[in-house]
PDB file of C-alpha atoms and ligand atoms in Angstrom:
ATOM      1  CA  MET A   4       4.825 -54.297  64.603  1.00  0.00           C
ATOM      2  CA  ASN A   5       2.232 -54.740  61.894  1.00  0.00           C
ATOM      3  CA  LEU A   6      -0.842 -56.275  63.594  1.00  0.00           C
ATOM      4  CA  ILE A   7      -4.366 -57.308  62.819  1.00  0.00           C
ATOM      5  CA  LEU A   8      -7.126 -57.723  65.362  1.00  0.00           C
ATOM      6  CA  LEU A   9      -9.636 -60.375  64.004  1.00  0.00           C
ATOM      7  CA  GLY A  10     -12.908 -61.395  65.653  1.00  0.00           C
ATOM      8  CA  ALA A  11     -16.734 -61.451  65.390  1.00  0.00           C
ATOM      9  CA  PRO A  12     -18.756 -58.373  66.252  1.00  0.00           C
ATOM     10  CA  GLY A  13     -18.532 -57.822  70.030  1.00  0.00           C
ATOM     11  CA  ALA A  14     -15.349 -59.990  70.306  1.00  0.00           C
ATOM     12  CA  GLY A  15     -13.534 -57.204  72.119  1.00  0.00           C
ATOM     13  CA  LYS A  16     -11.358 -55.779  69.202  1.00  0.00           C
ATOM     14  CA  GLY A  17     -12.107 -52.122  70.200  1.00  0.00           C
ATOM     15  CA  THR A  18     -11.635 -52.791  73.798  1.00  0.00           C
ATOM     16  CA  GLN A  19      -8.202 -54.243  73.471  1.00  0.00           C
ATOM     17  CA  ARG A  20      -6.755 -51.966  70.846  1.00  0.00           C
ATOM     18  CA  ALA A  21      -6.031 -48.867  73.125  1.00  0.00           C
ATOM     19  CA  PHE A  22      -3.339 -50.729  75.203  1.00  0.00           C
ATOM     20  CA  LEU A  23      -1.844 -52.154  71.919  1.00  0.00           C
ATOM     21  CA  VAL A  24      -1.513 -48.756  70.438  1.00  0.00           C
ATOM     22  CA  GLU A  25       0.009 -47.347  73.583  1.00  0.00           C
ATOM     23  CA  ARG A  26       2.530 -50.119  74.019  1.00  0.00           C
ATOM     24  CA  TYR A  27       3.750 -50.436  70.480  1.00  0.00           C
ATOM     25  CA  GLY A  28       3.308 -46.639  69.604  1.00  0.00           C
ATOM     26  CA  ILE A  29       1.527 -47.585  66.374  1.00  0.00           C
ATOM     27  CA  PRO A  30      -1.625 -46.015  64.695  1.00  0.00           C
ATOM     28  CA  VAL A  31      -4.867 -47.745  64.661  1.00  0.00           C
ATOM     29  CA  ILE A  32      -6.762 -48.297  61.448  1.00  0.00           C
ATOM     30  CA  ALA A  33     -10.256 -49.116  62.376  1.00  0.00           C
ATOM     31  CA  THR A  34     -12.388 -49.353  59.278  1.00  0.00           C
ATOM     32  CA  GLY A  35     -15.807 -49.306  61.155  1.00  0.00           C
ATOM     33  CA  ASP A  36     -14.819 -46.153  62.886  1.00  0.00           C
ATOM     34  CA  MET A  37     -13.674 -44.612  59.653  1.00  0.00           C
ATOM     35  CA  LEU A  38     -17.079 -45.426  57.971  1.00  0.00           C
ATOM     36  CA  ARG A  39     -18.865 -44.159  60.976  1.00  0.00           C
ATOM     37  CA  ASP A  40     -16.862 -40.697  60.696  1.00  0.00           C
ATOM     38  CA  GLU A  41     -18.024 -40.500  56.984  1.00  0.00           C
ATOM     39  CA  ARG A  42     -21.605 -40.929  58.028  1.00  0.00           C
ATOM     40  CA  LYS A  43     -21.278 -38.374  60.771  1.00  0.00           C
ATOM     41  CA  ALA A  44     -19.731 -35.904  58.270  1.00  0.00           C
ATOM     42  CA  ASN A  45     -22.630 -36.745  55.815  1.00  0.00           C
ATOM     43  CA  THR A  46     -20.151 -37.343  52.845  1.00  0.00           C
ATOM     44  CA  PRO A  47     -21.297 -39.057  49.641  1.00  0.00           C
ATOM     45  CA  LEU A  48     -19.355 -42.272  50.993  1.00  0.00           C
ATOM     46  CA  GLY A  49     -21.049 -42.083  54.279  1.00  0.00           C
ATOM     47  CA  ARG A  50     -24.534 -41.756  52.712  1.00  0.00           C
ATOM     48  CA  GLN A  51     -23.579 -44.829  50.432  1.00  0.00           C
ATOM     49  CA  VAL A  52     -22.543 -47.033  53.235  1.00  0.00           C
ATOM     50  CA  ALA A  53     -25.219 -46.050  55.816  1.00  0.00           C
ATOM     51  CA  PRO A  54     -27.962 -48.581  54.698  1.00  0.00           C
ATOM     52  CA  ILE A  55     -25.556 -51.420  54.245  1.00  0.00           C
ATOM     53  CA  MET A  56     -23.957 -50.997  57.826  1.00  0.00           C
ATOM     54  CA  ASP A  57     -27.574 -50.576  59.212  1.00  0.00           C
ATOM     55  CA  ARG A  58     -28.692 -53.928  57.950  1.00  0.00           C
ATOM     56  CA  GLY A  59     -25.351 -55.545  59.174  1.00  0.00           C
ATOM     57  CA  ASP A  60     -23.890 -56.262  55.796  1.00  0.00           C
ATOM     58  CA  LEU A  61     -20.365 -55.712  54.477  1.00  0.00           C
ATOM     59  CA  VAL A  62     -19.385 -52.592  52.512  1.00  0.00           C
ATOM     60  CA  PRO A  63     -18.153 -53.553  49.048  1.00  0.00           C
ATOM     61  CA  ASP A  64     -14.479 -54.829  48.982  1.00  0.00           C
ATOM     62  CA  ASP A  65     -13.308 -52.211  46.490  1.00  0.00           C
ATOM     63  CA  LEU A  66     -14.384 -49.396  48.595  1.00  0.00           C
ATOM     64  CA  LEU A  67     -12.591 -50.644  51.670  1.00  0.00           C
ATOM     65  CA  ILE A  68      -9.472 -51.696  49.896  1.00  0.00           C
ATOM     66  CA  GLN A  69      -9.228 -48.123  48.481  1.00  0.00           C
ATOM     67  CA  ILE A  70      -9.594 -46.630  51.961  1.00  0.00           C
ATOM     68  CA  VAL A  71      -6.960 -48.908  53.448  1.00  0.00           C
ATOM     69  CA  ARG A  72      -4.519 -48.519  50.636  1.00  0.00           C
ATOM     70  CA  LYS A  73      -4.653 -44.768  51.051  1.00  0.00           C
ATOM     71  CA  ARG A  74      -4.227 -44.934  54.763  1.00  0.00           C
ATOM     72  CA  LEU A  75      -1.217 -47.262  54.515  1.00  0.00           C
ATOM     73  CA  GLN A  76       0.559 -44.853  52.219  1.00  0.00           C
ATOM     74  CA  GLN A  77       0.766 -42.378  55.086  1.00  0.00           C
ATOM     75  CA  PRO A  78       4.165 -42.191  56.613  1.00  0.00           C
ATOM     76  CA  ASP A  79       3.049 -42.905  60.317  1.00  0.00           C
ATOM     77  CA  THR A  80       2.158 -46.469  59.236  1.00  0.00           C
ATOM     78  CA  ARG A  81       5.898 -47.010  58.397  1.00  0.00           C
ATOM     79  CA  ARG A  82       6.744 -47.822  62.014  1.00  0.00           C
ATOM     80  CA  GLY A  83       3.791 -50.241  62.248  1.00  0.00           C
ATOM     81  CA  PHE A  84       0.015 -50.271  62.396  1.00  0.00           C
ATOM     82  CA  LEU A  85      -2.931 -52.029  64.055  1.00  0.00           C
ATOM     83  CA  LEU A  86      -5.733 -52.988  61.707  1.00  0.00           C
ATOM     84  CA  ASP A  87      -9.165 -53.374  63.472  1.00  0.00           C
ATOM     85  CA  GLY A  88     -12.061 -54.634  61.242  1.00  0.00           C
ATOM     86  CA  PHE A  89      -9.985 -54.991  58.094  1.00  0.00           C
ATOM     87  CA  PRO A  90      -9.533 -57.438  56.350  1.00  0.00           C
ATOM     88  CA  ARG A  91     -12.992 -59.037  56.544  1.00  0.00           C
ATOM     89  CA  THR A  92     -13.003 -61.038  53.319  1.00  0.00           C
ATOM     90  CA  VAL A  93     -10.428 -63.205  51.525  1.00  0.00           C
ATOM     91  CA  ALA A  94     -10.418 -60.662  48.784  1.00  0.00           C
ATOM     92  CA  GLN A  95      -9.489 -57.855  51.171  1.00  0.00           C
ATOM     93  CA  ALA A  96      -6.695 -60.089  52.813  1.00  0.00           C
ATOM     94  CA  SER A  97      -5.103 -60.773  49.520  1.00  0.00           C
ATOM     95  CA  ALA A  98      -5.369 -57.063  48.622  1.00  0.00           C
ATOM     96  CA  LEU A  99      -3.540 -56.270  51.843  1.00  0.00           C
ATOM     97  CA  ASP A 100      -0.851 -58.752  50.994  1.00  0.00           C
ATOM     98  CA  GLN A 101      -0.367 -56.855  47.740  1.00  0.00           C
ATOM     99  CA  ILE A 102      -0.448 -53.553  49.326  1.00  0.00           C
ATOM    100  CA  LEU A 103       2.247 -54.623  51.700  1.00  0.00           C
ATOM    101  CA  ALA A 104       4.291 -56.420  48.996  1.00  0.00           C
ATOM    102  CA  GLU A 105       7.511 -54.580  49.417  1.00  0.00           C
ATOM    103  CA  PRO A 106      10.721 -55.228  51.494  1.00  0.00           C
ATOM    104  CA  GLY A 107      10.242 -54.846  55.229  1.00  0.00           C
ATOM    105  CA  ARG A 108       6.486 -54.559  55.025  1.00  0.00           C
ATOM    106  CA  ALA A 109       4.174 -57.542  56.045  1.00  0.00           C
ATOM    107  CA  VAL A 110       1.700 -58.482  58.615  1.00  0.00           C
ATOM    108  CA  ASP A 111       3.575 -59.761  61.655  1.00  0.00           C
ATOM    109  CA  ALA A 112       0.661 -61.314  63.678  1.00  0.00           C
ATOM    110  CA  VAL A 113      -3.180 -61.757  63.516  1.00  0.00           C
ATOM    111  CA  LEU A 114      -4.716 -61.801  66.964  1.00  0.00           C
ATOM    112  CA  TYR A 115      -7.925 -63.705  66.632  1.00  0.00           C
ATOM    113  CA  LEU A 116     -10.278 -63.135  69.672  1.00  0.00           C
ATOM    114  CA  ARG A 117     -12.516 -66.268  69.811  1.00  0.00           C
ATOM    115  CA  VAL A 118     -15.972 -65.724  71.481  1.00  0.00           C
ATOM    116  CA  SER A 119     -19.219 -67.725  71.234  1.00  0.00           C
ATOM    117  CA  ARG A 120     -22.223 -66.560  69.525  1.00  0.00           C
ATOM    118  CA  GLN A 121     -24.385 -66.156  72.709  1.00  0.00           C
ATOM    119  CA  VAL A 122     -21.717 -64.176  74.466  1.00  0.00           C
ATOM    120  CA  LEU A 123     -21.432 -61.917  71.391  1.00  0.00           C
ATOM    121  CA  ILE A 124     -25.232 -61.386  71.489  1.00  0.00           C
ATOM    122  CA  ASP A 125     -25.204 -60.625  75.211  1.00  0.00           C
ATOM    123  CA  ARG A 126     -22.404 -58.218  74.977  1.00  0.00           C
ATOM    124  CA  LEU A 127     -23.807 -56.158  72.097  1.00  0.00           C
ATOM    125  CA  ALA A 128     -27.182 -55.981  73.605  1.00  0.00           C
ATOM    126  CA  HIS A 129     -25.723 -54.142  76.566  1.00  0.00           C
ATOM    127  CA  ARG A 130     -23.013 -52.030  74.875  1.00  0.00           C
ATOM    128  CA  TYR A 131     -23.203 -48.355  75.166  1.00  0.00           C
ATOM    129  CA  VAL A 132     -20.806 -45.783  73.423  1.00  0.00           C
ATOM    130  CA  CYS A 133     -19.790 -42.285  74.221  1.00  0.00           C
ATOM    131  CA  PRO A 134     -20.257 -39.883  71.224  1.00  0.00           C
ATOM    132  CA  THR A 135     -17.568 -37.629  72.479  1.00  0.00           C
ATOM    133  CA  CYS A 136     -14.634 -39.761  73.596  1.00  0.00           C
ATOM    134  CA  GLY A 137     -15.588 -43.035  71.981  1.00  0.00           C
ATOM    135  CA  SER A 138     -15.292 -45.038  75.315  1.00  0.00           C
ATOM    136  CA  VAL A 139     -17.357 -48.175  75.405  1.00  0.00           C
ATOM    137  CA  TYR A 140     -19.321 -49.508  78.320  1.00  0.00           C
ATOM    138  CA  THR A 141     -21.498 -52.496  79.247  1.00  0.00           C
ATOM    139  CA  PHE A 142     -24.495 -52.097  81.351  1.00  0.00           C
ATOM    140  CA  GLN A 143     -26.558 -55.070  82.488  1.00  0.00           C
ATOM    141  CA  PRO A 144     -30.446 -54.755  82.573  1.00  0.00           C
ATOM    142  CA  GLY A 145     -31.358 -52.784  85.790  1.00  0.00           C
ATOM    143  CA  GLU A 146     -27.995 -50.901  85.753  1.00  0.00           C
ATOM    144  CA  VAL A 147     -29.171 -48.695  83.025  1.00  0.00           C
ATOM    145  CA  ARG A 148     -31.067 -45.633  84.172  1.00  0.00           C
ATOM    146  CA  GLN A 149     -32.689 -43.466  81.688  1.00  0.00           C
ATOM    147  CA  GLY A 150     -30.000 -41.681  79.553  1.00  0.00           C
ATOM    148  CA  PRO A 151     -26.753 -43.098  80.965  1.00  0.00           C
ATOM    149  CA  ARG A 152     -23.779 -40.673  80.837  1.00  0.00           C
ATOM    150  CA  CYS A 153     -20.180 -41.089  80.170  1.00  0.00           C
ATOM    151  CA  PRO A 154     -18.352 -41.019  83.494  1.00  0.00           C
ATOM    152  CA  LYS A 155     -15.412 -39.425  81.680  1.00  0.00           C
ATOM    153  CA  ASP A 156     -17.054 -36.317  80.038  1.00  0.00           C
ATOM    154  CA  GLY A 157     -20.694 -36.497  80.925  1.00  0.00           C
ATOM    155  CA  ALA A 158     -21.928 -37.019  77.300  1.00  0.00           C
ATOM    156  CA  GLN A 159     -25.055 -38.952  76.875  1.00  0.00           C
ATOM    157  CA  LEU A 160     -24.230 -42.526  75.768  1.00  0.00           C
ATOM    158  CA  TYR A 161     -25.908 -44.230  72.967  1.00  0.00           C
ATOM    159  CA  GLN A 162     -26.486 -47.707  71.445  1.00  0.00           C
ATOM    160  CA  ARG A 163     -25.101 -48.288  67.858  1.00  0.00           C
ATOM    161  CA  PRO A 164     -28.086 -48.790  65.316  1.00  0.00           C
ATOM    162  CA  ASP A 165     -26.358 -51.954  64.217  1.00  0.00           C
ATOM    163  CA  ASP A 166     -26.447 -53.317  67.849  1.00  0.00           C
ATOM    164  CA  ARG A 167     -30.263 -54.009  67.552  1.00  0.00           C
ATOM    165  CA  PRO A 168     -30.764 -57.774  68.141  1.00  0.00           C
ATOM    166  CA  GLN A 169     -31.787 -58.656  64.367  1.00  0.00           C
ATOM    167  CA  VAL A 170     -28.871 -56.746  63.033  1.00  0.00           C
ATOM    168  CA  VAL A 171     -26.491 -58.374  65.504  1.00  0.00           C
ATOM    169  CA  ALA A 172     -27.711 -61.835  64.325  1.00  0.00           C
ATOM    170  CA  ARG A 173     -27.031 -60.892  60.642  1.00  0.00           C
ATOM    171  CA  ARG A 174     -23.539 -59.441  61.540  1.00  0.00           C
ATOM    172  CA  ILE A 175     -22.508 -62.767  63.185  1.00  0.00           C
ATOM    173  CA  ASP A 176     -23.829 -64.669  60.185  1.00  0.00           C
ATOM    174  CA  VAL A 177     -21.862 -62.467  57.858  1.00  0.00           C
ATOM    175  CA  PHE A 178     -18.776 -62.918  60.071  1.00  0.00           C
ATOM    176  CA  LEU A 179     -19.148 -66.768  59.885  1.00  0.00           C
ATOM    177  CA  GLN A 180     -19.774 -66.777  56.072  1.00  0.00           C
ATOM    178  CA  GLN A 181     -17.293 -64.056  54.806  1.00  0.00           C
ATOM    179  CA  THR A 182     -14.727 -63.349  57.479  1.00  0.00           C
ATOM    180  CA  ALA A 183     -14.160 -66.663  59.413  1.00  0.00           C
ATOM    181  CA  PRO A 184     -12.244 -68.041  56.294  1.00  0.00           C
ATOM    182  CA  LEU A 185      -9.530 -65.681  57.321  1.00  0.00           C
ATOM    183  CA  ILE A 186      -8.742 -67.780  60.299  1.00  0.00           C
ATOM    184  CA  ASP A 187      -7.408 -70.544  57.990  1.00  0.00           C
ATOM    185  CA  TYR A 188      -5.926 -67.959  55.599  1.00  0.00           C
ATOM    186  CA  TYR A 189      -3.626 -66.579  58.316  1.00  0.00           C
ATOM    187  CA  ALA A 190      -3.066 -70.019  59.907  1.00  0.00           C
ATOM    188  CA  ARG A 191      -1.714 -71.100  56.578  1.00  0.00           C
ATOM    189  CA  GLN A 192       0.692 -68.195  56.641  1.00  0.00           C
ATOM    190  CA  GLY A 193       1.731 -69.139  60.226  1.00  0.00           C
ATOM    191  CA  LYS A 194       0.638 -65.760  61.529  1.00  0.00           C
ATOM    192  CA  LEU A 195      -2.512 -66.718  63.452  1.00  0.00           C
ATOM    193  CA  GLU A 196      -2.542 -66.259  67.210  1.00  0.00           C
ATOM    194  CA  THR A 197      -5.851 -67.428  68.844  1.00  0.00           C
ATOM    195  CA  ILE A 198      -6.873 -65.964  72.075  1.00  0.00           C
ATOM    196  CA  ASP A 199      -9.938 -66.870  74.385  1.00  0.00           C
ATOM    197  CA  GLY A 200     -11.826 -63.696  74.120  1.00  0.00           C
ATOM    198  CA  GLN A 201     -14.314 -64.865  76.771  1.00  0.00           C
ATOM    199  CA  LEU A 202     -11.823 -64.322  79.552  1.00  0.00           C
ATOM    200  CA  PRO A 203     -12.153 -61.139  81.591  1.00  0.00           C
ATOM    201  CA  VAL A 204     -10.722 -57.917  79.694  1.00  0.00           C
ATOM    202  CA  GLU A 205      -7.508 -57.946  81.808  1.00  0.00           C
ATOM    203  CA  GLN A 206      -6.895 -61.604  81.166  1.00  0.00           C
ATOM    204  CA  VAL A 207      -7.436 -61.233  77.424  1.00  0.00           C
ATOM    205  CA  ARG A 208      -4.954 -58.375  77.395  1.00  0.00           C
ATOM    206  CA  ALA A 209      -2.384 -60.479  79.356  1.00  0.00           C
ATOM    207  CA  ALA A 210      -2.837 -63.378  76.846  1.00  0.00           C
ATOM    208  CA  ILE A 211      -2.267 -60.999  73.866  1.00  0.00           C
ATOM    209  CA  LEU A 212       0.919 -59.579  75.567  1.00  0.00           C
ATOM    210  CA  ARG A 213       2.208 -63.251  76.041  1.00  0.00           C
ATOM    211  CA  LYS A 214       1.656 -63.965  72.350  1.00  0.00           C
ATOM    212  CA  LEU A 215       3.128 -60.798  71.126  1.00  0.00           C
ATOM    213  CA  LYS A 216       6.366 -61.257  73.207  1.00  0.00           C
ATOM    214  CA  THR A 217       7.733 -63.656  70.734  1.00  0.00           C
ATOM    215  CA  PHE A 218       7.685 -60.884  68.058  1.00  0.00           C
ATOM    216  CA  GLU A 219       9.325 -58.157  70.167  1.00  0.00           C
ATOM    217  CA  PRO A 220      13.075 -57.641  69.583  1.00  0.00           C
ATOM    218  CA  ALA A 221      15.129 -59.264  72.367  1.00  0.00           C
ATOM    219  CA  GLN A 222      16.524 -56.788  74.957  1.00  0.00           C
ATOM    220  CA  ASP A 223      20.346 -56.272  74.826  1.00  0.00           C
ATOM    221  CA  VAL A 224      21.325 -57.440  78.456  1.00  0.00           C
ATOM    222  CA  THR A 225      24.849 -56.493  77.982  1.00  0.00           C
ATOM    223  CA  ALA A 226      24.022 -52.744  77.626  1.00  0.00           C
TER     224      ALA A 226
HETATM  225  P1  AP5 B   7     -17.045 -52.362  63.085  1.00  0.00           P
HETATM  226  O1  AP5 B   7     -17.125 -51.106  63.691  1.00  0.00           O
HETATM  227  O2  AP5 B   7     -15.638 -52.868  62.645  1.00  0.00           O
HETATM  228  O3  AP5 B   7     -17.750 -53.533  64.084  1.00  0.00           O
HETATM  229  P2  AP5 B   7     -17.629 -55.092  64.410  1.00  0.00           P
HETATM  230  O4  AP5 B   7     -16.430 -55.693  63.832  1.00  0.00           O
HETATM  231  O5  AP5 B   7     -18.872 -55.608  64.174  1.00  0.00           O
HETATM  232  O6  AP5 B   7     -17.209 -54.917  65.699  1.00  0.00           O
HETATM  233  P3  AP5 B   7     -17.751 -54.279  67.054  1.00  0.00           P
HETATM  234  O7  AP5 B   7     -17.201 -52.724  66.967  1.00  0.00           O
HETATM  235  O8  AP5 B   7     -19.182 -54.462  67.017  1.00  0.00           O
HETATM  236  O9  AP5 B   7     -17.124 -55.147  68.248  1.00  0.00           O
HETATM  237  P4  AP5 B   7     -15.672 -55.114  68.958  1.00  0.00           P
HETATM  238  O10 AP5 B   7     -15.096 -56.479  68.585  1.00  0.00           O
HETATM  239  O11 AP5 B   7     -14.820 -53.954  68.767  1.00  0.00           O
HETATM  240  O12 AP5 B   7     -16.176 -55.310  70.516  1.00  0.00           O
HETATM  241  P5  AP5 B   7     -16.044 -54.191  71.593  1.00  0.00           P
HETATM  242  O13 AP5 B   7     -14.590 -54.113  72.057  1.00  0.00           O
HETATM  243  O14 AP5 B   7     -16.792 -53.017  71.425  1.00  0.00           O
HETATM  244  O15 AP5 B   7     -17.866 -52.529  61.705  1.00  0.00           O
HETATM  245  C1  AP5 B   7     -19.253 -52.010  61.597  1.00  0.00           C
HETATM  246  C2  AP5 B   7     -19.679 -52.158  60.175  1.00  0.00           C
HETATM  247  O16 AP5 B   7     -18.834 -51.432  59.267  1.00  0.00           O
HETATM  248  C3  AP5 B   7     -19.596 -53.654  59.612  1.00  0.00           C
HETATM  249  O17 AP5 B   7     -20.863 -54.295  59.984  1.00  0.00           O
HETATM  250  C4  AP5 B   7     -19.634 -53.264  58.121  1.00  0.00           C
HETATM  251  O18 AP5 B   7     -20.874 -52.779  57.596  1.00  0.00           O
HETATM  252  C5  AP5 B   7     -18.804 -52.115  57.996  1.00  0.00           C
HETATM  253  N1  AP5 B   7     -17.360 -52.495  57.862  1.00  0.00           N
HETATM  254  C6  AP5 B   7     -16.273 -52.173  58.604  1.00  0.00           C
HETATM  255  N2  AP5 B   7     -15.153 -52.618  58.216  1.00  0.00           N
HETATM  256  C7  AP5 B   7     -15.502 -53.193  57.017  1.00  0.00           C
HETATM  257  C8  AP5 B   7     -14.654 -53.969  56.081  1.00  0.00           C
HETATM  258  N3  AP5 B   7     -13.270 -54.159  56.195  1.00  0.00           N
HETATM  259  N4  AP5 B   7     -15.280 -54.511  55.002  1.00  0.00           N
HETATM  260  C9  AP5 B   7     -16.643 -54.331  54.798  1.00  0.00           C
HETATM  261  N5  AP5 B   7     -17.390 -53.659  55.646  1.00  0.00           N
HETATM  262  C10 AP5 B   7     -16.823 -53.149  56.694  1.00  0.00           C
HETATM  263  O19 AP5 B   7     -16.751 -55.107  72.806  1.00  0.00           O
HETATM  264  C11 AP5 B   7     -18.132 -55.314  72.722  1.00  0.00           C
HETATM  265  C12 AP5 B   7     -18.749 -55.187  74.115  1.00  0.00           C
HETATM  266  O20 AP5 B   7     -18.217 -56.257  74.992  1.00  0.00           O
HETATM  267  C13 AP5 B   7     -18.460 -53.924  74.774  1.00  0.00           C
HETATM  268  O21 AP5 B   7     -19.507 -53.428  75.572  1.00  0.00           O
HETATM  269  C14 AP5 B   7     -17.328 -54.241  75.769  1.00  0.00           C
HETATM  270  O22 AP5 B   7     -17.275 -53.432  76.941  1.00  0.00           O
HETATM  271  C15 AP5 B   7     -17.540 -55.710  76.089  1.00  0.00           C
HETATM  272  N6  AP5 B   7     -16.368 -56.547  76.231  1.00  0.00           N
HETATM  273  C16 AP5 B   7     -15.271 -56.563  75.432  1.00  0.00           C
HETATM  274  N7  AP5 B   7     -14.393 -57.445  75.839  1.00  0.00           N
HETATM  275  C17 AP5 B   7     -14.927 -58.098  76.967  1.00  0.00           C
HETATM  276  C18 AP5 B   7     -14.505 -59.152  77.655  1.00  0.00           C
HETATM  277  N8  AP5 B   7     -13.333 -59.709  77.745  1.00  0.00           N
HETATM  278  N9  AP5 B   7     -15.391 -59.559  78.756  1.00  0.00           N
HETATM  279  C19 AP5 B   7     -16.505 -58.925  78.923  1.00  0.00           C
HETATM  280  N10 AP5 B   7     -16.996 -57.943  78.237  1.00  0.00           N
HETATM  281  C20 AP5 B   7     -16.184 -57.435  77.226  1.00  0.00           C
END
């Protein structure tokens, strides 16, 4: 299964991807995480993209296309993949079509998590991330004691620098201007599956599973 998770910042792409990876046994290709790893390792690429990410803009298409092309050449992606955060522009989507332009390789479905601007802003204002295991938590005001810790490994949770309110506003604007055209792009290809991303996490998950059932091979009931 070759899948894309599409949605604005805070739509719940990261939250939903773990179960998809587990259910379909496919690797995740999350470009935001890959760029944050480059920053953590202080590579030339990491230093180049840091100011762009911190102001909420998109990293140039050619850099991202190169990264994803290389990753999709690795053999583990032959049995399927889940793209989270790529493509984000029409240029990236058409490059992806070209990268996959060989027999048996194509995007099967694009799962678009639709969430209103106000809900995105609220979610990102209260998102905390574990630096060790990557788990993501939501704490409402009043729930946050000083230095909240990860219940799984005890590491001190942090808020992403691009989750500051003015950067979130910019990221949502960038999504609407540069990424939202992909909704039509994939609808025209007959691959778009729209999901109400404002439902509780478990209901979003169930809705995704219902949509994907049609793509799963039929069980052989005679066996
Ligand atoms: P990236 O890391 O991809 O960030 P994003 O797309 O902005 O998405 P987020 O990670 O912020 O949100 P999410 O949808 O995963 O939400 P989450 O599940 O955490 O990109 C970062 C930057 O990298 C970009 O701005 C850009 O600069 C650069 N970049 C990356 N890819 C690029 C590309 N292809 N081209 C160019 N530049 C690129 O959920 C959010 C919160 O809500 C959490 O607290 C969660 O617990 C909560 N939540 C989730 N679902 C629900 C629910 N159903 N109900 C209630 N709460 C929920």
